[in-house]
Short mmCIF file of C-alpha atoms (C1' of nucleotides) in Angstrom, two decimals:
data_model
loop_
_atom_site.label_atom_id
_atom_site.label_comp_id
_atom_site.label_asym_id
_atom_site.label_seq_id
_atom_site.Cartn_x
_atom_site.Cartn_y
_atom_site.Cartn_z
CA MET A 1 -80.79 -58.31 93.08
CA ALA A 2 -77.53 -59.58 94.54
CA PRO A 3 -74.93 -56.88 95.28
CA ARG A 4 -72.50 -58.40 92.84
CA LYS A 5 -75.03 -58.29 90.05
CA LYS A 6 -75.90 -54.73 90.91
CA ARG A 7 -72.29 -53.63 90.65
CA GLN A 8 -72.02 -55.29 87.29
CA HIS A 9 -75.14 -53.52 86.19
CA GLN A 10 -73.72 -50.14 87.13
CA ALA A 11 -70.41 -50.90 85.47
CA ASP A 12 -72.29 -51.65 82.30
CA LEU A 13 -74.23 -48.44 82.61
CA GLU A 14 -71.00 -46.49 82.85
CA GLU A 15 -69.79 -48.18 79.72
CA THR A 16 -72.99 -47.05 78.09
CA SER A 17 -71.87 -43.47 78.30
CA SER A 18 -68.93 -44.16 76.02
CA THR A 19 -71.00 -45.71 73.27
CA SER A 20 -73.74 -43.15 73.59
CA LYS A 21 -71.31 -40.52 72.32
CA TYR A 22 -72.49 -41.51 68.84
CA PHE A 23 -75.89 -40.19 69.67
CA THR A 24 -74.79 -37.17 71.68
CA LYS A 25 -72.59 -36.03 68.83
CA MET A 26 -75.49 -36.27 66.45
CA VAL A 27 -77.69 -34.11 68.61
CA ASP A 28 -74.93 -31.49 68.75
CA ASP A 29 -74.62 -31.57 64.98
CA LYS A 30 -78.32 -31.14 64.34
CA SER A 31 -77.84 -27.61 63.03
CA SER A 32 -75.35 -28.67 60.36
CA THR A 33 -76.50 -28.96 56.77
CA GLY A 34 -75.04 -29.66 53.38
CA ASN A 35 -74.39 -32.48 51.00
CA VAL A 36 -71.60 -34.98 51.05
CA SER A 37 -70.51 -36.11 47.61
CA GLN A 38 -68.91 -39.49 47.02
CA PHE A 39 -67.97 -39.71 50.67
CA ASP A 40 -66.96 -43.32 50.23
CA PRO A 41 -66.04 -44.62 46.77
CA ASP A 42 -67.02 -48.14 47.74
CA LEU A 43 -70.58 -47.10 48.37
CA ARG A 44 -71.11 -45.63 44.91
CA LEU A 45 -73.66 -43.11 46.04
CA THR A 46 -73.92 -39.49 46.93
CA ALA A 47 -75.31 -38.88 50.36
CA THR A 48 -76.53 -35.88 52.25
CA PHE A 49 -74.87 -35.10 55.54
CA TYR A 50 -77.57 -36.89 57.49
CA GLN A 51 -77.57 -39.92 55.25
CA LYS A 52 -73.85 -40.15 55.85
CA GLU A 53 -74.45 -40.01 59.59
CA CYS A 54 -76.91 -42.87 59.29
CA ILE A 55 -74.42 -44.93 57.30
CA ASP A 56 -71.64 -44.12 59.75
CA LEU A 57 -73.86 -45.27 62.61
CA SER A 58 -74.71 -48.47 60.74
CA ARG A 59 -71.00 -49.21 60.38
CA GLY A 60 -70.07 -47.99 63.85
CA LEU A 61 -72.64 -50.20 65.56
CA LEU A 62 -70.94 -53.33 64.20
CA GLY A 63 -69.00 -54.98 67.01
CA GLN A 64 -70.97 -53.22 69.75
CA ASN A 65 -72.65 -55.33 72.42
CA ILE A 66 -76.35 -54.99 73.15
CA ILE A 67 -77.18 -55.73 76.78
CA ARG A 68 -80.77 -56.60 77.59
CA THR A 69 -81.73 -56.67 81.27
CA PHE A 70 -85.02 -58.17 82.38
CA ASP A 71 -87.12 -57.18 85.36
CA ASP A 72 -85.85 -60.16 87.36
CA GLY A 73 -82.26 -58.94 86.92
CA SER A 74 -81.24 -61.53 84.37
CA GLN A 75 -79.25 -60.36 81.38
CA VAL A 76 -78.57 -61.48 77.85
CA CYS A 77 -75.95 -60.01 75.56
CA GLY A 78 -75.26 -60.11 71.83
CA LYS A 79 -72.71 -58.48 69.55
CA ILE A 80 -74.05 -56.59 66.54
CA VAL A 81 -72.78 -58.25 63.36
CA GLU A 82 -75.19 -56.98 60.70
CA THR A 83 -77.05 -53.68 60.14
CA GLU A 84 -78.91 -51.80 57.44
CA ALA A 85 -79.15 -48.03 56.93
CA TYR A 86 -82.59 -46.60 56.19
CA CYS A 87 -81.92 -43.10 54.98
CA GLY A 88 -85.12 -41.24 55.72
CA ILE A 89 -87.44 -39.18 53.59
CA GLU A 90 -85.54 -39.59 50.29
CA ASP A 91 -85.10 -43.35 50.64
CA ASP A 92 -88.12 -45.00 49.02
CA CYS A 93 -87.41 -48.25 50.85
CA CYS A 94 -87.72 -46.50 54.20
CA HIS A 95 -90.96 -46.32 56.16
CA SER A 96 -90.50 -42.56 56.53
CA TYR A 97 -90.08 -42.03 52.77
CA ASN A 98 -91.63 -38.84 51.43
CA SER A 99 -91.96 -37.51 54.97
CA ARG A 100 -94.53 -40.14 55.88
CA ARG A 101 -94.84 -39.32 59.53
CA THR A 102 -97.50 -41.35 61.29
CA GLU A 103 -97.90 -42.89 64.71
CA ARG A 104 -95.99 -45.89 63.43
CA THR A 105 -93.00 -43.96 62.03
CA GLU A 106 -92.80 -41.30 64.72
CA ALA A 107 -89.82 -42.91 66.47
CA MET A 108 -87.71 -42.52 63.33
CA PHE A 109 -88.09 -38.76 63.65
CA MET A 110 -87.18 -38.69 67.33
CA SER A 111 -83.71 -37.97 68.69
CA PRO A 112 -80.77 -40.22 67.74
CA GLY A 113 -80.66 -43.29 69.97
CA THR A 114 -84.44 -43.67 70.11
CA LEU A 115 -85.60 -47.21 69.36
CA TYR A 116 -88.02 -47.72 66.46
CA VAL A 117 -89.66 -51.12 66.97
CA TYR A 118 -92.48 -52.19 64.67
CA THR A 119 -94.53 -55.30 64.00
CA ILE A 120 -94.08 -57.02 60.67
CA TYR A 121 -96.15 -59.75 59.02
CA GLY A 122 -98.48 -59.59 61.97
CA MET A 123 -96.31 -61.79 64.13
CA TYR A 124 -92.73 -60.53 64.28
CA SER A 125 -90.85 -57.45 65.47
CA CYS A 126 -87.96 -55.47 63.98
CA MET A 127 -85.71 -53.14 65.95
CA ASN A 128 -84.12 -49.96 64.61
CA ILE A 129 -82.06 -47.21 66.22
CA SER A 130 -82.97 -43.70 65.15
CA SER A 131 -80.14 -41.69 63.62
CA SER A 132 -79.70 -38.04 62.72
CA GLY A 133 -81.74 -36.77 59.83
CA ASP A 134 -85.46 -36.78 59.20
CA GLY A 135 -86.71 -40.33 59.46
CA CYS A 136 -83.26 -41.96 59.36
CA ALA A 137 -82.68 -45.19 61.30
CA VAL A 138 -80.49 -48.27 61.48
CA LEU A 139 -82.07 -51.75 61.37
CA ILE A 140 -80.31 -54.30 63.56
CA ARG A 141 -80.30 -57.46 61.44
CA ALA A 142 -78.17 -59.94 63.36
CA LEU A 143 -76.35 -60.54 66.64
CA GLU A 144 -73.69 -62.97 67.68
CA PRO A 145 -74.88 -64.42 71.00
CA VAL A 146 -72.40 -63.52 73.75
CA SER A 147 -74.07 -64.46 77.04
CA GLY A 148 -77.41 -65.68 78.33
CA LEU A 149 -77.63 -68.28 75.59
CA GLU A 150 -79.93 -70.55 77.60
CA GLN A 151 -82.37 -67.72 78.13
CA MET A 152 -82.27 -66.89 74.43
CA GLN A 153 -82.89 -70.55 73.62
CA CYS A 154 -85.90 -70.47 75.88
CA ALA A 155 -87.33 -67.35 74.26
CA ARG A 156 -86.68 -68.65 70.75
CA SER A 157 -88.02 -72.17 71.27
CA GLN A 158 -91.34 -71.32 72.93
CA LYS A 159 -93.43 -72.75 70.12
CA ASN A 160 -91.38 -75.92 69.98
CA PRO A 161 -89.58 -76.35 73.34
CA SER A 162 -88.61 -79.93 72.63
CA LYS A 163 -86.51 -78.83 69.71
CA PRO A 164 -83.63 -76.60 70.84
CA MET A 165 -82.55 -73.97 68.37
CA LYS A 166 -79.01 -74.09 67.04
CA GLU A 167 -76.84 -71.32 68.42
CA LYS A 168 -76.24 -70.03 64.92
CA ASN A 169 -79.98 -69.49 64.46
CA LEU A 170 -80.73 -67.69 67.73
CA CYS A 171 -80.19 -64.12 66.50
CA ASN A 172 -79.34 -64.29 62.77
CA GLY A 173 -82.29 -62.25 61.58
CA PRO A 174 -84.01 -59.01 62.60
CA SER A 175 -87.05 -60.70 64.13
CA LYS A 176 -85.12 -63.62 65.58
CA LEU A 177 -83.00 -61.27 67.65
CA CYS A 178 -86.09 -59.43 68.88
CA GLN A 179 -87.52 -62.76 70.02
CA ALA A 180 -84.26 -63.76 71.70
CA LEU A 181 -84.03 -60.40 73.52
CA GLY A 182 -87.72 -60.15 74.37
CA ILE A 183 -88.22 -56.95 72.40
CA SER A 184 -91.64 -55.90 71.11
CA LYS A 185 -93.21 -52.72 69.86
CA GLU A 186 -95.35 -52.54 72.98
CA THR A 187 -92.40 -52.58 75.36
CA PHE A 188 -89.59 -50.83 73.47
CA ASN A 189 -90.84 -48.55 70.70
CA LYS A 190 -89.75 -44.95 71.36
CA GLN A 191 -87.54 -46.02 74.28
CA ASP A 192 -84.21 -44.22 74.59
CA LEU A 193 -81.27 -46.58 74.15
CA THR A 194 -78.95 -44.13 75.93
CA SER A 195 -80.97 -43.97 79.14
CA SER A 196 -83.04 -47.17 79.33
CA GLN A 197 -82.52 -49.50 82.29
CA HIS A 198 -83.59 -52.47 80.19
CA ILE A 199 -81.42 -52.15 77.09
CA TRP A 200 -78.16 -50.40 76.30
CA LEU A 201 -74.94 -50.67 74.36
CA SER A 202 -71.81 -51.85 76.09
CA GLY A 203 -68.29 -51.40 74.78
CA GLY A 204 -67.46 -54.00 72.17
CA GLU A 205 -64.62 -54.06 69.71
CA ALA A 206 -64.53 -51.56 66.87
CA VAL A 207 -64.55 -53.33 63.51
CA ALA A 208 -61.83 -52.30 61.04
CA PRO A 209 -63.18 -50.96 57.73
CA SER A 210 -61.44 -53.79 55.89
CA GLU A 211 -63.49 -56.29 57.93
CA ILE A 212 -66.84 -54.73 57.03
CA GLY A 213 -68.76 -56.29 54.14
CA VAL A 214 -71.27 -54.26 52.13
CA SER A 215 -74.27 -55.29 50.03
CA LYS A 216 -77.70 -54.12 49.03
CA ARG A 217 -80.41 -54.51 51.65
CA ILE A 218 -82.44 -57.68 52.18
CA ASN A 219 -86.01 -58.41 51.08
CA LEU A 220 -86.99 -55.06 49.59
CA SER A 221 -89.42 -54.63 46.68
CA ALA A 222 -87.55 -54.75 43.40
CA ASP A 223 -89.39 -51.79 41.90
CA LYS A 224 -88.08 -49.24 44.36
CA GLY A 225 -85.41 -46.71 43.41
CA TRP A 226 -83.10 -47.34 46.36
CA VAL A 227 -83.40 -51.13 46.36
CA ASP A 228 -79.88 -51.72 45.04
CA LYS A 229 -78.04 -49.13 47.11
CA PRO A 230 -75.20 -50.63 49.14
CA LEU A 231 -76.67 -49.93 52.56
CA ARG A 232 -76.31 -53.27 54.32
CA PHE A 233 -73.22 -53.77 56.48
CA PHE A 234 -71.90 -56.89 58.15
CA ILE A 235 -68.78 -58.38 59.69
CA LYS A 236 -67.06 -60.43 57.01
CA ASN A 237 -66.91 -64.18 57.60
CA ASN A 238 -68.98 -63.96 60.76
CA PRO A 239 -71.16 -67.11 60.96
CA PHE A 240 -74.01 -65.27 62.70
CA VAL A 241 -74.83 -62.96 59.79
CA SER A 242 -78.35 -63.61 58.47
CA VAL A 243 -77.74 -63.93 54.73
CA LYS A 244 -74.53 -65.33 53.30
CA SER A 245 -74.72 -64.25 49.69
CA VAL A 246 -76.89 -61.53 48.20
CA LYS A 247 -77.97 -61.78 44.58
"C1'" DA B 1 -77.80 -74.32 49.83
"C1'" DG B 2 -81.90 -72.66 47.66
"C1'" DA B 3 -87.05 -72.43 46.41
"C1'" DG B 4 -91.74 -72.29 47.73
"C1'" DG B 5 -95.71 -71.93 50.70
"C1'" DG B 6 -98.24 -70.94 54.97
"C1'" DA B 7 -98.80 -68.41 59.20
"C1'" DT B 8 -100.74 -63.97 60.76
"C1'" DC B 9 -102.29 -59.02 61.48
"C1'" DT B 10 -101.01 -54.08 61.65
"C1'" DT B 11 -100.75 -50.14 58.80
"C1'" DC B 12 -102.07 -47.41 55.27
"C1'" DT B 13 -104.82 -46.69 50.80
"C1'" DG C 1 -108.25 -54.72 50.65
"C1'" DA C 2 -103.38 -55.43 49.93
"C1'" DA C 3 -98.75 -55.11 51.20
"C1'" DG C 4 -95.13 -56.20 54.08
"C1'" DA C 5 -87.26 -54.32 56.38
"C1'" DT C 6 -89.89 -62.38 58.43
"C1'" DC C 7 -89.58 -67.01 59.93
"C1'" DC C 8 -90.05 -71.89 59.66
"C1'" DC C 9 -91.02 -76.13 57.52
"C1'" DT C 10 -90.75 -79.07 53.48
"C1'" DC C 11 -89.15 -80.36 49.18
"C1'" DT C 12 -85.52 -80.55 45.79
"C1'" DC C 13 -80.78 -80.31 43.95
#
DNA sequence: AGAGGGATCTTCT
DNA sequence: GAAGATCCCTCTC
């Protein structure tokens, strides 16, 4: 690796420590308990303390940059523009619902900042960040490409290299962004976002509450109790969000 | 823009 | 044996 690149890498790592305070704080608060009633009128739900932490993380991650560094030293970067909160053992849309703790869901019960990456529909990956609370995690649903766009193009167009993907479509979906960033269950499940040398958060811009849109989550079974809860968060008017209007 | 179907296979019942 | 936190292509409006 060239010296210049190395310095940049270390600078980014130092920035990581500022964003990892989310996760450190959560670990410190592990002993806290209690319910939070109507913590946010807009959300129209009553959350436990840990569910609130998960929602706060979902909102706080908006605007943060994800840096992905490959073994050859190359980097790609994307800004988080859409997330969903999965609120653990009481959330019947969550994989850890009813304390379902299996090999697959184990990462959701690990310390805040742990990545939960799983395979869906046999051919795609989804990436979550574990939050405080039993089985709570945040699904990363969309990124705005920031740098390394050619490399993302390459990763996203492998099946059809002759047809370059539009920039808007590189990372506007949970599995698209995993493809663009080269993230799979095999390589990243249970990895620690706050200490990994291959993926970390780098200081982005905080998003003002007035700029955060809220809706129900995407593509959940209609017969579940939590299906309509307002647990999806996105940057308003950002063209890289995956779904424009939710029914 | 939105609807519908096929691809594809791990996880859990 | 069926479901599933998806994507992409095609068809229609």
